[in-house]
Amino acid sequence: MLWDYLSHVIANWKGEVIIMGDFIEVRNKTKRFGSVFNVQGANAFNLFISSAGLEEVPLGGCSFTWCHKSATKMSKLDRFLISQSLMSSCPNISAITLDRYLSDHRPILLRESKYDYGPIPFRFFHYWFEVDGFEKLVEESWTEAPLDGSNAMLNLMKKLKYLKKKISVWNNDMRKISKNSKLAFLAELSKLDMVIDKGEGNVDDINKRMNVVKSIQELEKLQSMEATQKAKIKWAIEGDENFKYYHGILNKKRSQLSIRGVLVNGIWIDTPALVKKEFLSHFKNQFEKPQEARLKLNMDFPCNLTSIQQDD
């Protein structure tokens, strides 16, 4: 009856919807600990959420929002449910649990916060292949990149870093040159048009004007190719035309997969620098070389790795 009533209220409400509080129900078995999981109740709750066009706001901090006074039973009962369109327009919305102190429920805080984890990964533009000298730049940069003889993977990493730096410098210089060239061509085109409009132009002026127009069109072509890739126009033309729906799905995925923080020793950390440090520490512990002495077998094998292969 409660879900039917809320569905009726939402259907008659013309606008975005935010529902919050203790729903006294969980969505799956993993959200209960130490108590019986009601499958029928969870299915009815999930059906209400989907049919009402709602999305659950991702929750950071502790996994359970309610705890029995004996600490033997815990459940995730408190949550925020918002309209799917609101999640699409505000993908940075998230919720976080706070300390419960003497209460059996943890307060949850709804907020919109964007986390900056540093520069975005290096983005390669296809139109660079249309620019003269780019392939030569890549070949020369790859050849002259510094090497580290100790490890092949380090060599590859340093080469890629060096190439990225060279391409970034080249791209900035090319933008400045392209801008100045276009201004110069436009000024020259204006002068030629004035001469031709006065009837004083000759065949050389006409040919020169055609070359200037061609140069301007080539510069604009490169700029449009860059804008096309940035705006993903190719996907918009060749993909599905239902833009709003698919952009909503992408924003929802982006919101679900974004890292809002990590729980370290019971403490929620959402500062980007500290989150990156915890990730580095975790994977370093997983993959670094063991410190203790390793087992050695005192026997001969027909096929052995060379010392160089072992170092790699």
CSV table of C-alpha atoms in Angstrom, one decimal:
chain,number,residue,atom,x,y,z
A,1,MET,CA,0.0,0.0,0.0
A,2,LEU,CA,2.9,2.4,0.8
A,3,TRP,CA,4.6,1.9,-2.6
A,4,ASP,CA,1.2,2.3,-4.4
A,5,TYR,CA,0.6,5.5,-2.5
A,6,LEU,CA,4.0,6.9,-3.3
A,7,SER,CA,3.7,6.0,-6.9
A,8,HIS,CA,0.4,7.9,-7.1
A,9,VAL,CA,1.9,11.0,-5.5
A,10,ILE,CA,4.9,10.9,-7.9
A,11,ALA,CA,2.6,10.4,-10.9
A,12,ASN,CA,0.7,13.6,-10.0
A,13,TRP,CA,3.7,15.7,-9.2
A,14,LYS,CA,4.9,17.8,-12.2
A,15,GLY,CA,8.6,18.1,-11.5
A,16,GLU,CA,11.7,16.4,-10.2
A,17,VAL,CA,11.3,14.1,-7.2
A,18,ILE,CA,13.5,13.4,-4.2
A,19,ILE,CA,12.4,10.8,-1.6
A,20,MET,CA,14.5,10.3,1.5
A,21,GLY,CA,14.3,8.5,4.8
A,22,ASP,CA,14.1,5.1,6.4
A,23,PHE,CA,12.2,2.7,4.0
A,24,ILE,CA,12.4,-0.2,6.4
A,25,GLU,CA,13.3,-2.4,3.4
A,26,VAL,CA,16.5,-3.5,1.6
A,27,ARG,CA,17.0,-4.1,-2.1
A,28,ASN,CA,19.1,-7.3,-2.0
A,29,LYS,CA,20.5,-9.9,0.4
A,30,THR,CA,23.9,-8.3,0.8
A,31,LYS,CA,22.2,-5.2,2.5
A,32,ARG,CA,21.2,-7.3,5.6
A,33,PHE,CA,23.5,-8.8,8.2
A,34,GLY,CA,22.4,-11.1,11.0
A,35,SER,CA,18.6,-10.9,10.1
A,36,VAL,CA,16.3,-12.7,7.7
A,37,PHE,CA,16.1,-11.4,4.1
A,38,ASN,CA,12.6,-11.0,2.7
A,39,VAL,CA,12.7,-11.7,-1.0
A,40,GLN,CA,9.1,-10.7,-1.7
A,41,GLY,CA,9.5,-7.4,0.1
A,42,ALA,CA,12.7,-6.6,-1.7
A,43,ASN,CA,11.1,-7.4,-5.1
A,44,ALA,CA,8.2,-5.1,-4.4
A,45,PHE,CA,10.5,-2.3,-3.3
A,46,ASN,CA,12.7,-2.7,-6.4
A,47,LEU,CA,9.6,-2.8,-8.6
A,48,PHE,CA,8.3,0.5,-7.1
A,49,ILE,CA,11.7,2.2,-7.7
A,50,SER,CA,11.8,1.2,-11.4
A,51,SER,CA,8.2,1.8,-12.1
A,52,ALA,CA,8.3,5.3,-10.5
A,53,GLY,CA,11.3,6.3,-12.6
A,54,LEU,CA,13.6,6.7,-9.6
A,55,GLU,CA,17.3,6.1,-9.1
A,56,GLU,CA,19.1,5.4,-5.8
A,57,VAL,CA,21.8,7.9,-5.0
A,58,PRO,CA,25.2,6.1,-4.6
A,59,LEU,CA,26.0,5.9,-0.9
A,60,GLY,CA,29.6,6.5,0.4
A,61,GLY,CA,30.9,5.7,3.9
A,62,CYS,CA,29.6,2.7,5.8
A,63,SER,CA,27.6,0.0,4.1
A,64,PHE,CA,24.8,-0.2,6.7
A,65,THR,CA,22.7,2.7,8.0
A,66,TRP,CA,20.9,0.9,10.8
A,67,CYS,CA,22.4,-1.2,13.6
A,68,HIS,CA,20.8,-3.1,16.5
A,69,LYS,CA,21.9,-2.0,19.9
A,70,SER,CA,23.6,-5.4,20.3
A,71,ALA,CA,25.5,-4.8,17.0
A,72,THR,CA,24.5,-8.3,15.9
A,73,LYS,CA,22.0,-7.1,13.2
A,74,MET,CA,22.7,-4.4,10.6
A,75,SER,CA,20.8,-3.3,7.5
A,76,LYS,CA,20.8,-0.6,4.8
A,77,LEU,CA,17.4,1.0,5.4
A,78,ASP,CA,18.0,4.7,4.8
A,79,ARG,CA,18.5,6.1,1.3
A,80,PHE,CA,17.8,8.8,-1.1
A,81,LEU,CA,15.7,8.1,-4.3
A,82,ILE,CA,15.7,10.7,-7.0
A,83,SER,CA,14.2,11.1,-10.5
A,84,GLN,CA,16.2,9.6,-13.3
A,85,SER,CA,16.2,12.9,-15.2
A,86,LEU,CA,17.7,14.6,-12.1
A,87,MET,CA,20.5,12.0,-12.0
A,88,SER,CA,21.1,12.7,-15.7
A,89,SER,CA,21.3,16.5,-15.2
A,90,CYS,CA,23.3,16.3,-12.0
A,91,PRO,CA,25.6,13.2,-12.3
A,92,ASN,CA,27.8,14.4,-9.4
A,93,ILE,CA,25.1,13.9,-6.8
A,94,SER,CA,26.1,11.5,-4.0
A,95,ALA,CA,25.2,10.6,-0.4
A,96,ILE,CA,27.5,9.9,2.5
A,97,THR,CA,26.9,8.3,5.9
A,98,LEU,CA,27.7,10.3,9.1
A,99,ASP,CA,28.4,9.1,12.6
A,100,ARG,CA,25.4,7.7,14.5
A,101,TYR,CA,26.7,8.1,18.0
A,102,LEU,CA,23.8,7.1,20.4
A,103,SER,CA,21.2,6.6,17.6
A,104,ASP,CA,20.6,3.2,15.9
A,105,HIS,CA,20.5,5.0,12.5
A,106,ARG,CA,23.3,6.8,10.7
A,107,PRO,CA,22.3,10.1,9.2
A,108,ILE,CA,23.0,10.4,5.5
A,109,LEU,CA,23.9,13.6,3.7
A,110,LEU,CA,22.9,14.4,0.1
A,111,ARG,CA,25.4,16.5,-1.7
A,112,GLU,CA,26.6,17.4,-5.2
A,113,SER,CA,30.4,17.4,-5.3
A,114,LYS,CA,32.8,16.9,-8.1
A,115,TYR,CA,36.2,15.4,-7.4
A,116,ASP,CA,39.3,16.4,-9.4
A,117,TYR,CA,41.8,13.5,-9.6
A,118,GLY,CA,44.3,15.5,-11.7
A,119,PRO,CA,44.8,15.8,-15.4
A,120,ILE,CA,42.7,13.7,-17.7
A,121,PRO,CA,44.4,10.9,-19.7
A,122,PHE,CA,46.2,12.0,-22.9
A,123,ARG,CA,43.7,12.4,-25.7
A,124,PHE,CA,44.8,11.7,-29.3
A,125,PHE,CA,43.1,13.6,-32.1
A,126,HIS,CA,42.7,11.9,-35.5
A,127,TYR,CA,43.1,15.1,-37.5
A,128,TRP,CA,46.8,15.3,-36.4
A,129,PHE,CA,47.6,12.8,-39.1
A,130,GLU,CA,46.3,15.4,-41.6
A,131,VAL,CA,49.0,17.9,-40.5
A,132,ASP,CA,52.3,17.9,-42.3
A,133,GLY,CA,55.2,16.9,-40.2
A,134,PHE,CA,53.3,15.1,-37.5
A,135,GLU,CA,54.3,11.5,-38.4
A,136,LYS,CA,58.0,12.7,-38.7
A,137,LEU,CA,57.6,14.3,-35.2
A,138,VAL,CA,56.4,11.0,-33.7
A,139,GLU,CA,59.2,9.0,-35.3
A,140,GLU,CA,61.9,11.4,-34.2
A,141,SER,CA,60.5,11.7,-30.7
A,142,TRP,CA,60.3,7.9,-30.3
A,143,THR,CA,63.9,7.5,-31.5
A,144,GLU,CA,65.4,10.2,-29.3
A,145,ALA,CA,63.4,9.3,-26.2
A,146,PRO,CA,65.6,8.5,-23.2
A,147,LEU,CA,66.1,4.8,-22.4
A,148,ASP,CA,66.4,2.9,-19.2
A,149,GLY,CA,68.4,-0.3,-19.7
A,150,SER,CA,67.2,-2.0,-16.6
A,151,ASN,CA,63.7,-2.8,-17.7
A,152,ALA,CA,61.8,-3.0,-21.0
A,153,MET,CA,58.5,-1.8,-19.4
A,154,LEU,CA,60.2,1.3,-18.0
A,155,ASN,CA,61.6,2.0,-21.4
A,156,LEU,CA,58.1,1.9,-22.9
A,157,MET,CA,56.7,4.1,-20.2
A,158,LYS,CA,59.4,6.7,-20.5
A,159,LYS,CA,59.1,6.7,-24.3
A,160,LEU,CA,55.3,7.3,-24.1
A,161,LYS,CA,55.8,10.1,-21.5
A,162,TYR,CA,58.4,11.7,-23.7
A,163,LEU,CA,56.2,11.4,-26.8
A,164,LYS,CA,53.2,12.8,-24.9
A,165,LYS,CA,55.3,15.9,-23.9
A,166,LYS,CA,56.6,16.4,-27.4
A,167,ILE,CA,53.1,16.2,-28.9
A,168,SER,CA,51.6,18.6,-26.4
A,169,VAL,CA,54.3,21.2,-27.2
A,170,TRP,CA,53.8,20.6,-30.9
A,171,ASN,CA,50.0,20.9,-30.6
A,172,ASN,CA,50.3,24.2,-28.7
A,173,ASP,CA,52.7,25.6,-31.2
A,174,MET,CA,50.5,24.4,-34.1
A,175,ARG,CA,47.5,26.1,-32.6
A,176,LYS,CA,49.3,29.5,-32.4
A,177,ILE,CA,50.7,29.1,-36.0
A,178,SER,CA,47.3,28.1,-37.3
A,179,LYS,CA,45.6,31.1,-35.7
A,180,ASN,CA,48.2,33.6,-36.9
A,181,SER,CA,48.2,32.0,-40.4
A,182,LYS,CA,44.5,32.3,-40.7
A,183,LEU,CA,44.5,36.0,-39.6
A,184,ALA,CA,47.2,36.6,-42.2
A,185,PHE,CA,45.3,34.8,-44.9
A,186,LEU,CA,42.1,36.7,-44.1
A,187,ALA,CA,44.0,40.0,-44.3
A,188,GLU,CA,45.5,39.1,-47.6
A,189,LEU,CA,42.2,37.9,-48.9
A,190,SER,CA,40.6,41.3,-48.0
A,191,LYS,CA,43.3,43.2,-49.9
A,192,LEU,CA,43.0,41.0,-53.0
A,193,ASP,CA,39.2,41.5,-52.9
A,194,MET,CA,39.6,45.2,-52.8
A,195,VAL,CA,41.9,45.2,-55.8
A,196,ILE,CA,39.6,42.9,-57.8
A,197,ASP,CA,36.5,44.9,-56.8
A,198,LYS,CA,38.2,48.1,-58.2
A,199,GLY,CA,38.7,46.3,-61.5
A,200,GLU,CA,42.5,46.5,-61.2
A,201,GLY,CA,43.1,42.8,-60.7
A,202,ASN,CA,44.8,40.5,-63.1
A,203,VAL,CA,45.2,36.8,-63.7
A,204,ASP,CA,47.9,36.6,-61.0
A,205,ASP,CA,45.7,38.2,-58.4
A,206,ILE,CA,42.8,35.8,-59.2
A,207,ASN,CA,45.1,32.8,-58.9
A,208,LYS,CA,46.6,34.1,-55.7
A,209,ARG,CA,43.1,34.6,-54.3
A,210,MET,CA,42.2,31.0,-55.1
A,211,ASN,CA,45.3,29.8,-53.3
A,212,VAL,CA,44.5,31.9,-50.3
A,213,VAL,CA,40.9,30.7,-50.1
A,214,LYS,CA,42.2,27.1,-50.4
A,215,SER,CA,44.6,27.6,-47.5
A,216,ILE,CA,41.8,29.1,-45.4
A,217,GLN,CA,39.5,26.1,-46.1
A,218,GLU,CA,42.3,23.7,-45.2
A,219,LEU,CA,42.8,25.4,-41.8
A,220,GLU,CA,39.0,25.4,-41.2
A,221,LYS,CA,38.8,21.7,-42.1
A,222,LEU,CA,41.4,20.9,-39.4
A,223,GLN,CA,39.5,23.0,-36.9
A,224,SER,CA,36.2,21.3,-37.8
A,225,MET,CA,37.8,17.8,-37.5
A,226,GLU,CA,39.0,18.7,-34.0
A,227,ALA,CA,35.6,20.1,-33.0
A,228,THR,CA,33.9,17.0,-34.4
A,229,GLN,CA,35.9,14.6,-32.3
A,230,LYS,CA,35.5,16.8,-29.2
A,231,ALA,CA,31.7,17.1,-29.6
A,232,LYS,CA,31.3,13.4,-30.6
A,233,ILE,CA,29.3,14.5,-33.6
A,234,LYS,CA,30.2,11.3,-35.4
A,235,TRP,CA,28.4,9.3,-32.7
A,236,ALA,CA,25.5,11.7,-32.9
A,237,ILE,CA,25.2,11.2,-36.7
A,238,GLU,CA,25.8,7.4,-36.9
A,239,GLY,CA,24.4,6.4,-33.5
A,240,ASP,CA,20.9,6.4,-32.2
A,241,GLU,CA,18.9,9.6,-32.5
A,242,ASN,CA,17.3,9.4,-29.1
A,243,PHE,CA,19.9,11.7,-27.6
A,244,LYS,CA,18.3,12.5,-24.3
A,245,TYR,CA,17.8,8.8,-23.4
A,246,TYR,CA,21.3,7.7,-24.3
A,247,HIS,CA,23.0,10.7,-22.7
A,248,GLY,CA,21.0,9.9,-19.5
A,249,ILE,CA,22.2,6.3,-19.6
A,250,LEU,CA,25.8,7.6,-20.0
A,251,ASN,CA,25.5,10.0,-17.2
A,252,LYS,CA,24.0,7.3,-15.0
A,253,LYS,CA,26.9,5.0,-15.8
A,254,ARG,CA,29.4,7.7,-15.2
A,255,SER,CA,27.8,8.5,-11.8
A,256,GLN,CA,27.8,4.8,-10.8
A,257,LEU,CA,31.4,4.2,-11.8
A,258,SER,CA,32.9,7.4,-10.4
A,259,ILE,CA,35.1,7.1,-7.4
A,260,ARG,CA,33.8,9.3,-4.6
A,261,GLY,CA,36.1,8.0,-1.9
A,262,VAL,CA,37.4,4.9,-0.1
A,263,LEU,CA,36.8,3.5,3.4
A,264,VAL,CA,40.1,3.1,5.2
A,265,ASN,CA,40.1,1.5,8.7
A,266,GLY,CA,36.5,2.6,9.2
A,267,ILE,CA,37.2,6.2,8.1
A,268,TRP,CA,35.7,7.6,4.8
A,269,ILE,CA,38.3,9.4,2.8
A,270,ASP,CA,37.2,11.6,-0.2
A,271,THR,CA,40.1,14.0,-0.6
A,272,PRO,CA,41.5,13.2,-4.2
A,273,ALA,CA,45.2,13.2,-3.1
A,274,LEU,CA,44.5,10.8,-0.2
A,275,VAL,CA,42.3,8.6,-2.4
A,276,LYS,CA,45.1,8.3,-5.0
A,277,LYS,CA,47.6,7.5,-2.2
A,278,GLU,CA,45.4,4.7,-0.9
A,279,PHE,CA,45.0,3.2,-4.4
A,280,LEU,CA,48.8,3.4,-4.9
A,281,SER,CA,49.4,1.7,-1.5
A,282,HIS,CA,46.9,-1.0,-2.2
A,283,PHE,CA,48.3,-2.0,-5.6
A,284,LYS,CA,51.9,-1.6,-4.5
A,285,ASN,CA,51.3,-4.1,-1.7
A,286,GLN,CA,49.7,-6.5,-4.2
A,287,PHE,CA,52.3,-6.4,-6.9
A,288,GLU,CA,55.6,-5.3,-5.4
A,289,LYS,CA,58.5,-7.8,-5.0
A,290,PRO,CA,58.2,-9.8,-1.8
A,291,GLN,CA,60.7,-8.8,0.9
A,292,GLU,CA,61.3,-12.3,2.4
A,293,ALA,CA,63.7,-14.8,1.0
A,294,ARG,CA,62.1,-16.9,-1.7
A,295,LEU,CA,62.2,-20.7,-2.0
A,296,LYS,CA,65.0,-22.1,-4.2
A,297,LEU,CA,64.9,-25.6,-5.7
A,298,ASN,CA,68.3,-27.3,-5.7
A,299,MET,CA,67.9,-29.1,-9.0
A,300,ASP,CA,68.6,-28.6,-12.7
A,301,PHE,CA,66.0,-27.7,-15.2
A,302,PRO,CA,66.4,-28.2,-19.0
A,303,CYS,CA,65.0,-24.7,-19.8
A,304,ASN,CA,66.0,-21.7,-17.7
A,305,LEU,CA,65.4,-18.0,-18.0
A,306,THR,CA,68.5,-15.9,-18.5
A,307,SER,CA,69.5,-13.2,-16.1
A,308,ILE,CA,68.2,-10.5,-18.5
A,309,GLN,CA,64.9,-12.3,-18.8
A,310,GLN,CA,64.6,-12.6,-15.0
A,311,ASP,CA,65.2,-8.8,-14.6
A,312,ASP,CA,62.6,-8.0,-17.2
